[in-house]
Each structure stands twice: as structure tokens, then as C-alpha cells.
mmCIF file of N, CA and C in Angstrom:
data_model
loop_
_atom_site.group_PDB
_atom_site.id
_atom_site.type_symbol
_atom_site.label_atom_id
_atom_site.label_comp_id
_atom_site.label_asym_id
_atom_site.label_seq_id
_atom_site.Cartn_x
_atom_site.Cartn_y
_atom_site.Cartn_z
ATOM 1 N N MET H 1199 0.852 -1.180 0.000
ATOM 2 C CA MET H 1199 0.000 0.000 0.000
ATOM 3 C C MET H 1199 0.894 1.239 0.000
ATOM 4 N N THR H 1200 0.599 2.188 -0.851
ATOM 5 C CA THR H 1200 1.451 3.354 -1.005
ATOM 6 C C THR H 1200 1.066 4.529 -0.115
ATOM 7 N N GLY H 1201 -0.086 4.516 0.472
ATOM 8 C CA GLY H 1201 -0.516 5.626 1.319
ATOM 9 C C GLY H 1201 -1.941 5.423 1.792
ATOM 10 N N MET H 1202 -2.407 6.381 2.548
ATOM 11 C CA MET H 1202 -3.772 6.290 3.064
ATOM 12 C C MET H 1202 -4.764 6.566 1.942
ATOM 13 N N ARG H 1203 -5.820 5.793 1.915
ATOM 14 C CA ARG H 1203 -6.859 5.989 0.904
ATOM 15 C C ARG H 1203 -8.027 6.813 1.441
ATOM 16 N N PHE H 1204 -8.003 7.138 2.690
ATOM 17 C CA PHE H 1204 -9.074 7.921 3.291
ATOM 18 C C PHE H 1204 -8.461 8.898 4.279
ATOM 19 N N ALA H 1205 -9.189 9.928 4.588
ATOM 20 C CA ALA H 1205 -8.753 10.891 5.600
ATOM 21 C C ALA H 1205 -9.473 10.556 6.903
ATOM 22 N N PRO H 1206 -8.749 10.531 8.022
ATOM 23 C CA PRO H 1206 -9.412 10.294 9.312
ATOM 24 C C PRO H 1206 -10.463 11.362 9.583
ATOM 25 N N LYS H 1207 -11.434 11.031 10.415
ATOM 26 C CA LYS H 1207 -12.508 11.972 10.741
ATOM 27 C C LYS H 1207 -11.909 13.287 11.245
ATOM 28 N N GLY H 1208 -12.405 14.388 10.712
ATOM 29 C CA GLY H 1208 -11.915 15.706 11.095
ATOM 30 C C GLY H 1208 -10.852 16.248 10.164
ATOM 31 N N TYR H 1209 -10.378 15.433 9.232
ATOM 32 C CA TYR H 1209 -9.354 15.860 8.283
ATOM 33 C C TYR H 1209 -9.915 15.780 6.866
ATOM 34 N N GLY H 1210 -9.492 16.697 6.054
ATOM 35 C CA GLY H 1210 -9.955 16.677 4.669
ATOM 36 C C GLY H 1210 -11.361 17.199 4.542
ATOM 37 N N GLY H 1211 -11.895 17.072 3.371
ATOM 38 C CA GLY H 1211 -13.260 17.531 3.138
ATOM 39 C C GLY H 1211 -13.338 19.033 3.010
ATOM 40 N N ARG H 1212 -14.534 19.564 3.077
ATOM 41 C CA ARG H 1212 -14.768 21.001 2.926
ATOM 42 C C ARG H 1212 -14.872 21.662 4.285
ATOM 43 N N ARG H 1213 -14.174 22.756 4.445
ATOM 44 C CA ARG H 1213 -14.217 23.513 5.693
ATOM 45 C C ARG H 1213 -15.396 24.486 5.641
ATOM 46 N N ARG H 1214 -16.227 24.471 6.697
ATOM 47 C CA ARG H 1214 -17.382 25.372 6.743
ATOM 48 C C ARG H 1214 -16.944 26.775 7.139
ATOM 49 N N ASN H 1215 -17.637 27.776 6.587
ATOM 50 C CA ASN H 1215 -17.324 29.152 6.986
ATOM 51 C C ASN H 1215 -18.024 29.442 8.319
ATOM 52 N N PRO H 1216 -17.605 30.494 9.018
ATOM 53 C CA PRO H 1216 -18.174 30.778 10.345
ATOM 54 C C PRO H 1216 -19.690 30.935 10.367
ATOM 55 N N ASP H 1217 -20.269 31.546 9.322
ATOM 56 C CA ASP H 1217 -21.726 31.698 9.314
ATOM 57 C C ASP H 1217 -22.435 30.350 9.233
ATOM 58 N N GLU H 1218 -21.867 29.402 8.512
ATOM 59 C CA GLU H 1218 -22.467 28.061 8.454
ATOM 60 C C GLU H 1218 -22.408 27.382 9.816
ATOM 61 N N VAL H 1219 -21.297 27.544 10.521
ATOM 62 C CA VAL H 1219 -21.155 26.954 11.859
ATOM 63 C C VAL H 1219 -22.193 27.551 12.800
ATOM 64 N N LYS H 1220 -22.358 28.880 12.750
ATOM 65 C CA LYS H 1220 -23.344 29.550 13.607
ATOM 66 C C LYS H 1220 -24.760 29.098 13.275
ATOM 67 N N ARG H 1221 -25.071 29.020 11.971
ATOM 68 C CA ARG H 1221 -26.407 28.598 11.545
ATOM 69 C C ARG H 1221 -26.694 27.168 12.007
ATOM 70 N N ASP H 1222 -25.724 26.276 11.816
ATOM 71 C CA ASP H 1222 -25.910 24.887 12.240
ATOM 72 C C ASP H 1222 -26.052 24.789 13.764
ATOM 73 N N GLY H 1223 -25.292 25.596 14.494
ATOM 74 C CA GLY H 1223 -25.411 25.600 15.952
ATOM 75 C C GLY H 1223 -26.792 26.022 16.403
ATOM 76 N N TRP H 1224 -27.357 27.002 15.720
ATOM 77 C CA TRP H 1224 -28.708 27.457 16.055
ATOM 78 C C TRP H 1224 -29.735 26.379 15.744
ATOM 79 N N HIS H 1225 -29.652 25.793 14.555
ATOM 80 C CA HIS H 1225 -30.654 24.807 14.144
ATOM 81 C C HIS H 1225 -30.543 23.502 14.929
ATOM 82 N N GLU H 1226 -29.327 23.077 15.218
ATOM 83 C CA GLU H 1226 -29.134 21.768 15.835
ATOM 84 C C GLU H 1226 -29.140 21.806 17.363
ATOM 85 N N GLN H 1227 -28.620 22.887 17.966
ATOM 86 C CA GLN H 1227 -28.457 22.918 19.422
ATOM 87 C C GLN H 1227 -29.107 24.116 20.088
ATOM 88 N N ARG H 1228 -29.747 24.985 19.292
ATOM 89 C CA ARG H 1228 -30.396 26.196 19.813
ATOM 90 C C ARG H 1228 -29.393 27.096 20.532
ATOM 91 N N VAL H 1229 -28.164 27.168 19.996
ATOM 92 C CA VAL H 1229 -27.114 28.040 20.505
ATOM 93 C C VAL H 1229 -26.965 29.193 19.532
ATOM 94 N N LEU H 1230 -26.943 30.406 20.065
ATOM 95 C CA LEU H 1230 -26.857 31.594 19.222
ATOM 96 C C LEU H 1230 -25.514 32.280 19.435
ATOM 97 N N ALA H 1231 -24.779 32.478 18.358
ATOM 98 C CA ALA H 1231 -23.508 33.209 18.393
ATOM 99 C C ALA H 1231 -23.685 34.457 17.532
ATOM 100 N N VAL H 1232 -23.543 35.627 18.170
ATOM 101 C CA VAL H 1232 -23.788 36.887 17.474
ATOM 102 C C VAL H 1232 -22.625 37.833 17.740
ATOM 103 N N ALA H 1233 -22.111 38.446 16.684
ATOM 104 C CA ALA H 1233 -21.075 39.468 16.824
ATOM 105 C C ALA H 1233 -21.743 40.833 16.927
ATOM 106 N N LEU H 1234 -21.258 41.666 17.830
ATOM 107 C CA LEU H 1234 -21.852 42.986 17.992
ATOM 108 C C LEU H 1234 -21.699 43.852 16.753
ATOM 109 N N ASP H 1235 -20.697 43.574 15.942
ATOM 110 C CA ASP H 1235 -20.502 44.403 14.746
ATOM 111 C C ASP H 1235 -21.093 43.771 13.489
ATOM 112 N N ASP H 1236 -22.017 42.836 13.647
ATOM 113 C CA ASP H 1236 -22.681 42.216 12.495
ATOM 114 C C ASP H 1236 -23.520 43.266 11.781
ATOM 115 N N HIS H 1237 -23.210 43.519 10.512
ATOM 116 C CA HIS H 1237 -23.890 44.567 9.750
ATOM 117 C C HIS H 1237 -25.369 44.286 9.494
ATOM 118 N N ARG H 1238 -25.805 43.052 9.716
ATOM 119 C CA ARG H 1238 -27.215 42.714 9.486
ATOM 120 C C ARG H 1238 -28.119 43.164 10.631
ATOM 121 N N LEU H 1239 -27.524 43.565 11.767
ATOM 122 C CA LEU H 1239 -28.300 43.985 12.928
ATOM 123 C C LEU H 1239 -28.476 45.498 12.951
ATOM 124 N N THR H 1240 -29.637 45.931 13.437
ATOM 125 C CA THR H 1240 -29.871 47.363 13.640
ATOM 126 C C THR H 1240 -29.252 47.759 14.981
ATOM 127 N N TRP H 1241 -29.183 49.055 15.244
ATOM 128 C CA TRP H 1241 -28.612 49.500 16.510
ATOM 129 C C TRP H 1241 -29.356 48.919 17.712
ATOM 130 N N PRO H 1242 -30.708 48.952 17.745
ATOM 131 C CA PRO H 1242 -31.403 48.375 18.904
ATOM 132 C C PRO H 1242 -31.105 46.874 19.082
ATOM 133 N N GLU H 1243 -30.960 46.152 17.987
ATOM 134 C CA GLU H 1243 -30.643 44.716 18.085
ATOM 135 C C GLU H 1243 -29.234 44.508 18.640
ATOM 136 N N ARG H 1244 -28.267 45.317 18.175
ATOM 137 C CA ARG H 1244 -26.897 45.214 18.713
ATOM 138 C C ARG H 1244 -26.878 45.548 20.191
ATOM 139 N N GLU H 1245 -27.632 46.566 20.573
ATOM 140 C CA GLU H 1245 -27.676 46.964 21.983
ATOM 141 C C GLU H 1245 -28.286 45.855 22.837
ATOM 142 N N LEU H 1246 -29.332 45.204 22.346
ATOM 143 C CA LEU H 1246 -29.931 44.080 23.067
ATOM 144 C C LEU H 1246 -28.925 42.948 23.241
ATOM 145 N N VAL H 1247 -28.200 42.628 22.191
ATOM 146 C CA VAL H 1247 -27.184 41.564 22.262
ATOM 147 C C VAL H 1247 -26.106 41.941 23.279
ATOM 148 N N ARG H 1248 -25.662 43.214 23.248
ATOM 149 C CA ARG H 1248 -24.637 43.661 24.195
ATOM 150 C C ARG H 1248 -25.135 43.540 25.630
ATOM 151 N N GLN H 1249 -26.360 43.978 25.883
ATOM 152 C CA GLN H 1249 -26.927 43.913 27.229
ATOM 153 C C GLN H 1249 -27.078 42.470 27.697
ATOM 154 N N LEU H 1250 -27.521 41.582 26.806
ATOM 155 C CA LEU H 1250 -27.642 40.174 27.173
ATOM 156 C C LEU H 1250 -26.274 39.578 27.508
ATOM 157 N N GLY H 1251 -25.275 39.891 26.683
ATOM 158 C CA GLY H 1251 -23.926 39.392 26.936
ATOM 159 C C GLY H 1251 -23.393 39.859 28.276
ATOM 160 N N GLU H 1252 -23.597 41.134 28.596
ATOM 161 C CA GLU H 1252 -23.124 41.655 29.876
ATOM 162 C C GLU H 1252 -23.891 41.059 31.051
ATOM 163 N N LYS H 1253 -25.178 40.827 30.873
ATOM 164 C CA LYS H 1253 -25.976 40.234 31.953
ATOM 165 C C LYS H 1253 -25.535 38.805 32.235
ATOM 166 N N LEU H 1254 -25.288 38.039 31.165
ATOM 167 C CA LEU H 1254 -24.943 36.630 31.341
ATOM 168 C C LEU H 1254 -23.471 36.407 31.675
ATOM 169 N N TYR H 1255 -22.571 37.225 31.103
ATOM 170 C CA TYR H 1255 -21.142 36.944 31.199
ATOM 171 C C TYR H 1255 -20.302 38.084 31.753
ATOM 172 N N GLY H 1256 -20.929 39.226 32.067
ATOM 173 C CA GLY H 1256 -20.173 40.370 32.561
ATOM 174 C C GLY H 1256 -19.691 41.232 31.403
ATOM 175 N N PRO H 1257 -19.126 42.381 31.740
ATOM 176 C CA PRO H 1257 -18.669 43.288 30.679
ATOM 177 C C PRO H 1257 -17.516 42.678 29.884
ATOM 178 N N ALA H 1258 -17.397 43.125 28.636
ATOM 179 C CA ALA H 1258 -16.323 42.643 27.768
ATOM 180 C C ALA H 1258 -14.976 43.029 28.358
ATOM 181 N N SER H 1259 -14.008 42.144 28.286
ATOM 182 C CA SER H 1259 -12.712 42.379 28.903
ATOM 183 C C SER H 1259 -11.859 43.392 28.159
ATOM 184 N N SER H 1260 -12.086 43.553 26.844
ATOM 185 C CA SER H 1260 -11.235 44.461 26.061
ATOM 186 C C SER H 1260 -11.501 45.925 26.389
ATOM 187 N N GLY H 1261 -12.709 46.250 26.819
ATOM 188 C CA GLY H 1261 -13.050 47.608 27.178
ATOM 189 C C GLY H 1261 -13.222 48.540 25.998
ATOM 190 N N ARG H 1262 -13.207 48.016 24.780
ATOM 191 C CA ARG H 1262 -13.372 48.878 23.606
ATOM 192 C C ARG H 1262 -14.805 48.802 23.115
ATOM 193 N N GLU H 1263 -15.285 49.896 22.575
ATOM 194 C CA GLU H 1263 -16.620 49.956 21.992
ATOM 195 C C GLU H 1263 -16.545 49.581 20.520
ATOM 196 N N VAL H 1264 -17.589 48.978 20.016
ATOM 197 C CA VAL H 1264 -17.675 48.672 18.595
ATOM 198 C C VAL H 1264 -18.042 49.952 17.875
ATOM 199 N N GLN H 1265 -17.261 50.315 16.876
ATOM 200 C CA GLN H 1265 -17.503 51.551 16.124
ATOM 201 C C GLN H 1265 -18.434 51.268 14.957
ATOM 202 N N ARG H 1266 -19.359 52.153 14.711
ATOM 203 C CA ARG H 1266 -20.283 52.042 13.569
ATOM 204 C C ARG H 1266 -20.218 53.272 12.750
#
């Protein structure tokens, strides 16, 4: 045998982009991952996400504001 004919699980294949991972996480596990600087969100939606994040996990450690 000259080499492996298959790739072990987790190797090879197509790599999913971050939005696909987030979408699959929502559909399969009801987990929501949202970036505060996501251009698809309005200001009130970003503010809600920020407030939820701070309530659940405390203030962001970087201390920087997202610029719009």
C-alpha cells in the first residue's frame, strides 16, 4: 500500500465558513452566536445583544466599543 486511501474523521473535506457553523449551531443545538458588529443587525438589536452578553457573562474584557 502506497498511502492512506481515506482521511481520518476531522481531516480533509470542505471547511465550513463561520456563518455556516453559527447557523448549524442554532438549528441543531439552539445556541446563538452573534457578533456585535454584524452589519445585518440594527442598533437596537446590537444593543440588546450587548446587554444580554453583559448580563450573562459580565462586561467585555477588552473595554473597547464597537464603532459604527
